[in-house]
Amino acid sequence: MSVHVRDTGPKDAPAVLLLHGFGASLHTWEEWARLLEAGFRVVRLDLPGFGLTGPDPTGDYTDARTVRVLAALMDGLGIRRAGVVGSSMGGRMAWVFAAEEPGRVDKLVLMAPDGFASAGREYGKAPKVPLLARLLPYVLPERLLRPMLARAYGDPAVLTEGVYARYRDMLLAPGVRRAILARVGQSVLPEPEPLLRLIRAPTLLVWGEKDALVPFTNAADYAKVLPDSATVSFADLGHVPHEEAPARSLEPVRAFLAR
């Protein structure tokens, strides 16, 4: 498959792989990439089914397929090991990758990752796709999209017209909305603890305490299981600290990656 990738910074510097969340694209990391690329090789991609990567021709959106795609991408770029940073859904992809490919992950940064059961999401069962969601390939109701995106920010005013337009346009890219529905239907959560216990990479958990999508209380669930982890939180930020306060949220992450 073809994958939309940006690979910036010195090619001989330590590599950092950035994985976006559900419904997002590599553009969510724009400010972090700009601030990191002086000292790191920064690789970001539109995950299969999103952005300009678009649909996976196999139709497979399982975690196992994503792990294979990420390993193949690193091979293709000549990257043996990397620091892996994931936000939300990308956070789950990051920790599953670190558990299954431990030799490829130097350090792990999880920003409000999903993976623990919640209302409507049980372990071992594919979620039911609501009827309204099934209309997504045919219509994108902006009256619903804007407030849904605004929930990701501690301060909804951060969702500028430009940022909103970027999210909307990436969702309108060819085949993306059908791919999103397919991913939702295939999204079966495994019991996270056995996989998390396999992770050996030092891990930094990053959370906005005003997160309305993946609650900050989940940080303690991860910290309890991960063998080598620390947590940093921001009292005023929401689900996407890297967009809401890029320089401030990056500071502890850059120190962690550089140590």
GROMACS .gro file of C-alpha atoms in nm:
model
  259
    1MET     CA    1   0.000   0.000   0.000
    2SER     CA    2   0.101   0.363  -0.039
    3VAL     CA    3   0.139   0.566   0.283
    4HIS     CA    4   0.149   0.944   0.320
    5VAL     CA    5   0.464   1.018   0.521
    6ARG     CA    6   0.668   1.322   0.624
    7ASP     CA    7   1.028   1.251   0.722
    8THR     CA    8   1.213   1.561   0.846
    9GLY     CA    9   1.519   1.644   1.051
   10PRO     CA   10   1.870   1.496   1.024
   11LYS     CA   11   1.859   1.138   0.892
   12ASP     CA   12   2.139   1.036   1.132
   13ALA     CA   13   1.963   1.178   1.441
   14PRO     CA   14   1.758   0.964   1.684
   15ALA     CA   15   1.428   0.877   1.515
   16VAL     CA   16   1.086   0.964   1.656
   17LEU     CA   17   0.769   0.813   1.507
   18LEU     CA   18   0.448   1.014   1.565
   19LEU     CA   19   0.108   0.838   1.548
   20HIS     CA   20  -0.210   1.048   1.531
   21GLY     CA   21  -0.550   0.979   1.682
   22PHE     CA   22  -0.887   0.872   1.539
   23GLY     CA   23  -1.013   1.099   1.261
   24ALA     CA   24  -0.688   1.298   1.253
   25SER     CA   25  -0.386   1.303   1.021
   26LEU     CA   26  -0.013   1.367   1.038
   27HIS     CA   27  -0.094   1.741   1.033
   28THR     CA   28  -0.191   1.722   1.401
   29TRP     CA   29   0.185   1.706   1.477
   30GLU     CA   30   0.282   2.013   1.271
   31GLU     CA   31   0.408   2.225   1.561
   32TRP     CA   32   0.576   1.939   1.746
   33ALA     CA   33   0.756   1.832   1.430
   34ARG     CA   34   0.882   2.185   1.372
   35LEU     CA   35   1.013   2.206   1.729
   36LEU     CA   36   1.166   1.856   1.731
   37GLU     CA   37   1.333   1.834   1.393
   38ALA     CA   38   1.648   2.027   1.490
   39GLY     CA   39   1.760   1.736   1.709
   40PHE     CA   40   1.555   1.436   1.593
   41ARG     CA   41   1.459   1.258   1.275
   42VAL     CA   42   1.082   1.310   1.288
   43VAL     CA   43   0.864   1.062   1.098
   44ARG     CA   44   0.487   1.101   1.088
   45LEU     CA   45   0.227   0.936   0.872
   46ASP     CA   46  -0.141   0.924   0.798
   47LEU     CA   47  -0.236   0.587   0.945
   48PRO     CA   48  -0.420   0.346   0.712
   49GLY     CA   49  -0.776   0.463   0.651
   50PHE     CA   50  -0.705   0.829   0.731
   51GLY     CA   51  -0.590   1.146   0.558
   52LEU     CA   52  -0.397   1.115   0.232
   53THR     CA   53  -0.299   0.754   0.295
   54GLY     CA   54  -0.664   0.666   0.252
   55PRO     CA   55  -0.810   0.315   0.250
   56ASP     CA   56  -0.598   0.006   0.304
   57PRO     CA   57  -0.650  -0.207  -0.010
   58THR     CA   58  -0.674  -0.520   0.207
   59GLY     CA   59  -0.966  -0.374   0.403
   60ASP     CA   60  -0.789  -0.487   0.722
   61TYR     CA   61  -0.785  -0.222   0.998
   62THR     CA   62  -0.699  -0.446   1.291
   63ASP     CA   63  -0.419  -0.363   1.535
   64ALA     CA   64  -0.218  -0.656   1.397
   65ARG     CA   65  -0.228  -0.507   1.047
   66THR     CA   66  -0.121  -0.165   1.179
   67VAL     CA   67   0.176  -0.323   1.358
   68ARG     CA   68   0.285  -0.482   1.029
   69VAL     CA   69   0.248  -0.151   0.843
   70LEU     CA   70   0.455   0.038   1.102
   71ALA     CA   71   0.731  -0.224   1.100
   72ALA     CA   72   0.739  -0.220   0.719
   73LEU     CA   73   0.752   0.161   0.717
   74MET     CA   74   1.050   0.163   0.953
   75ASP     CA   75   1.222  -0.098   0.737
   76GLY     CA   76   1.155   0.106   0.425
   77LEU     CA   77   1.305   0.416   0.584
   78GLY     CA   78   1.604   0.228   0.722
   79ILE     CA   79   1.507   0.293   1.086
   80ARG     CA   80   1.600   0.008   1.320
   81ARG     CA   81   1.473   0.163   1.645
   82ALA     CA   82   1.274   0.475   1.729
   83GLY     CA   83   1.103   0.663   2.004
   84VAL     CA   84   0.731   0.609   1.941
   85VAL     CA   85   0.473   0.874   2.033
   86GLY     CA   86   0.101   0.808   2.001
   87SER     CA   87  -0.208   1.016   2.070
   88SER     CA   88  -0.545   0.858   2.160
   89MET     CA   89  -0.605   0.576   1.908
   90GLY     CA   90  -0.245   0.629   1.795
   91GLY     CA   91  -0.146   0.580   2.157
   92ARG     CA   92  -0.304   0.236   2.154
   93MET     CA   93  -0.126   0.160   1.826
   94ALA     CA   94   0.198   0.274   1.992
   95TRP     CA   95   0.170   0.051   2.297
   96VAL     CA   96   0.056  -0.250   2.097
   97PHE     CA   97   0.356  -0.197   1.866
   98ALA     CA   98   0.590  -0.165   2.166
   99ALA     CA   99   0.452  -0.489   2.313
  100GLU     CA  100   0.476  -0.688   1.990
  101GLU     CA  101   0.797  -0.533   1.848
  102PRO     CA  102   0.996  -0.455   2.164
  103GLY     CA  103   1.329  -0.445   1.982
  104ARG     CA  104   1.212  -0.154   1.768
  105VAL     CA  105   1.104   0.090   2.042
  106ASP     CA  106   1.360   0.290   2.241
  107LYS     CA  107   1.113   0.504   2.433
  108LEU     CA  108   0.736   0.522   2.439
  109VAL     CA  109   0.516   0.830   2.485
  110LEU     CA  110   0.143   0.769   2.530
  111MET     CA  111  -0.084   1.072   2.511
  112ALA     CA  112  -0.430   0.987   2.646
  113PRO     CA  113  -0.420   0.644   2.480
  114ASP     CA  114  -0.732   0.438   2.454
  115GLY     CA  115  -0.735   0.066   2.526
  116PHE     CA  116  -0.926   0.016   2.849
  117ALA     CA  117  -1.295  -0.077   2.841
  118SER     CA  118  -1.547   0.203   2.876
  119ALA     CA  119  -1.920   0.255   2.835
  120GLY     CA  120  -2.020   0.083   2.513
  121ARG     CA  121  -1.679  -0.080   2.459
  122GLU     CA  122  -1.623  -0.426   2.600
  123TYR     CA  123  -1.318  -0.647   2.572
  124GLY     CA  124  -1.324  -0.906   2.299
  125LYS     CA  125  -1.629  -0.768   2.117
  126ALA     CA  126  -1.657  -0.549   1.810
  127PRO     CA  127  -1.860  -0.238   1.890
  128LYS     CA  128  -2.200  -0.188   1.730
  129VAL     CA  129  -2.186   0.086   1.466
  130PRO     CA  130  -2.474   0.330   1.530
  131LEU     CA  131  -2.718   0.391   1.246
  132LEU     CA  132  -2.622   0.760   1.229
  133ALA     CA  133  -2.256   0.663   1.188
  134ARG     CA  134  -2.344   0.436   0.895
  135LEU     CA  135  -2.456   0.745   0.704
  136LEU     CA  136  -2.102   0.889   0.729
  137PRO     CA  137  -1.994   0.782   0.376
  138TYR     CA  138  -2.288   0.972   0.229
  139VAL     CA  139  -2.306   1.288   0.439
  140LEU     CA  140  -2.076   1.480   0.676
  141PRO     CA  141  -2.305   1.686   0.903
  142GLU     CA  142  -2.095   1.989   0.997
  143ARG     CA  143  -2.340   2.084   1.272
  144LEU     CA  144  -2.235   1.765   1.450
  145LEU     CA  145  -1.869   1.761   1.343
  146ARG     CA  146  -1.770   2.097   1.486
  147PRO     CA  147  -1.895   2.038   1.844
  148MET     CA  148  -1.753   1.685   1.836
  149LEU     CA  149  -1.407   1.819   1.747
  150ALA     CA  150  -1.434   2.102   2.000
  151ARG     CA  151  -1.466   1.844   2.281
  152ALA     CA  152  -1.102   1.750   2.221
  153TYR     CA  153  -0.979   2.083   2.359
  154GLY     CA  154  -0.973   2.214   2.714
  155ASP     CA  155  -1.041   2.553   2.555
  156PRO     CA  156  -1.274   2.503   2.255
  157ALA     CA  157  -1.159   2.840   2.115
  158VAL     CA  158  -0.836   2.666   2.012
  159LEU     CA  159  -1.037   2.499   1.735
  160THR     CA  160  -0.982   2.775   1.480
  161GLU     CA  161  -1.149   2.785   1.140
  162GLY     CA  162  -0.823   2.669   0.982
  163VAL     CA  163  -0.786   2.367   1.211
  164TYR     CA  164  -1.152   2.276   1.169
  165ALA     CA  165  -1.122   2.299   0.789
  166ARG     CA  166  -0.818   2.070   0.795
  167TYR     CA  167  -1.001   1.801   0.993
  168ARG     CA  168  -1.308   1.831   0.770
  169ASP     CA  169  -1.106   1.814   0.448
  170MET     CA  170  -0.911   1.509   0.563
  171LEU     CA  171  -1.240   1.333   0.643
  172LEU     CA  172  -1.361   1.418   0.292
  173ALA     CA  173  -1.052   1.262   0.130
  174PRO     CA  174  -1.141   0.973  -0.106
  175GLY     CA  175  -1.250   0.657   0.074
  176VAL     CA  176  -1.168   0.782   0.423
  177ARG     CA  177  -1.518   0.778   0.569
  178ARG     CA  178  -1.585   0.422   0.453
  179ALA     CA  179  -1.247   0.319   0.593
  180ILE     CA  180  -1.331   0.480   0.928
  181LEU     CA  181  -1.653   0.277   0.948
  182ALA     CA  182  -1.461  -0.039   0.865
  183ARG     CA  183  -1.205   0.037   1.136
  184VAL     CA  184  -1.478   0.094   1.395
  185GLY     CA  185  -1.640  -0.238   1.306
  186GLN     CA  186  -1.308  -0.422   1.338
  187SER     CA  187  -1.196  -0.249   1.658
  188VAL     CA  188  -1.193  -0.534   1.909
  189LEU     CA  189  -1.022  -0.440   2.237
  190PRO     CA  190  -0.806  -0.710   2.390
  191GLU     CA  191  -0.754  -0.725   2.766
  192PRO     CA  192  -0.477  -0.462   2.788
  193GLU     CA  193  -0.284  -0.580   3.096
  194PRO     CA  194  -0.112  -0.887   2.943
  195LEU     CA  195   0.015  -0.684   2.648
  196LEU     CA  196   0.117  -0.384   2.859
  197ARG     CA  197   0.324  -0.610   3.084
  198LEU     CA  198   0.532  -0.710   2.778
  199ILE     CA  199   0.652  -0.351   2.724
  200ARG     CA  200   1.010  -0.291   2.828
  201ALA     CA  201   1.061   0.056   2.682
  202PRO     CA  202   1.063   0.344   2.934
  203THR     CA  203   0.721   0.506   2.902
  204LEU     CA  204   0.592   0.860   2.956
  205LEU     CA  205   0.217   0.905   3.000
  206VAL     CA  206   0.093   1.251   2.898
  207TRP     CA  207  -0.258   1.370   2.977
  208GLY     CA  208  -0.470   1.682   2.981
  209GLU     CA  209  -0.674   1.678   3.301
  210LYS     CA  210  -0.969   1.838   3.114
  211ASP     CA  211  -0.980   1.548   2.868
  212ALA     CA  212  -1.347   1.482   2.783
  213LEU     CA  213  -1.273   1.184   2.555
  214VAL     CA  214  -1.031   0.959   2.745
  215PRO     CA  215  -1.048   1.047   3.115
  216PHE     CA  216  -0.734   1.143   3.305
  217THR     CA  217  -0.817   0.873   3.561
  218ASN     CA  218  -0.708   0.618   3.299
  219ALA     CA  219  -0.348   0.732   3.349
  220ALA     CA  220  -0.342   0.548   3.681
  221ASP     CA  221  -0.464   0.229   3.509
  222TYR     CA  222  -0.167   0.241   3.272
  223ALA     CA  223   0.085   0.342   3.538
  224LYS     CA  224  -0.020   0.050   3.757
  225VAL     CA  225   0.062  -0.204   3.484
  226LEU     CA  226   0.355  -0.055   3.291
  227PRO     CA  227   0.684  -0.166   3.448
  228ASP     CA  228   0.880   0.156   3.380
  229SER     CA  229   0.658   0.463   3.350
  230ALA     CA  230   0.611   0.821   3.463
  231THR     CA  231   0.311   1.052   3.423
  232VAL     CA  232   0.291   1.421   3.338
  233SER     CA  233  -0.040   1.607   3.324
  234PHE     CA  234  -0.165   1.955   3.237
  235ALA     CA  235  -0.451   2.091   3.448
  236ASP     CA  236  -0.588   2.323   3.179
  237LEU     CA  237  -0.557   2.109   2.866
  238GLY     CA  238  -0.783   1.857   2.696
  239HIS     CA  239  -0.739   1.554   2.473
  240VAL     CA  240  -0.480   1.695   2.230
  241PRO     CA  241  -0.215   1.886   2.430
  242HIS     CA  242   0.018   1.881   2.127
  243GLU     CA  243  -0.232   2.098   1.937
  244GLU     CA  244  -0.361   2.306   2.226
  245ALA     CA  245  -0.027   2.409   2.381
  246PRO     CA  246   0.248   2.269   2.156
  247ALA     CA  247   0.560   2.419   2.314
  248ARG     CA  248   0.449   2.363   2.673
  249SER     CA  249   0.331   2.005   2.622
  250LEU     CA  250   0.642   1.914   2.424
  251GLU     CA  251   0.886   2.028   2.693
  252PRO     CA  252   0.865   1.717   2.917
  253VAL     CA  253   0.835   1.490   2.614
  254ARG     CA  254   1.149   1.626   2.448
  255ALA     CA  255   1.343   1.592   2.777
  256PHE     CA  256   1.222   1.231   2.806
  257LEU     CA  257   1.317   1.144   2.448
  258ALA     CA  258   1.658   1.305   2.481
  259ARG     CA  259   1.769   1.139   2.804
   0.00000   0.00000   0.00000
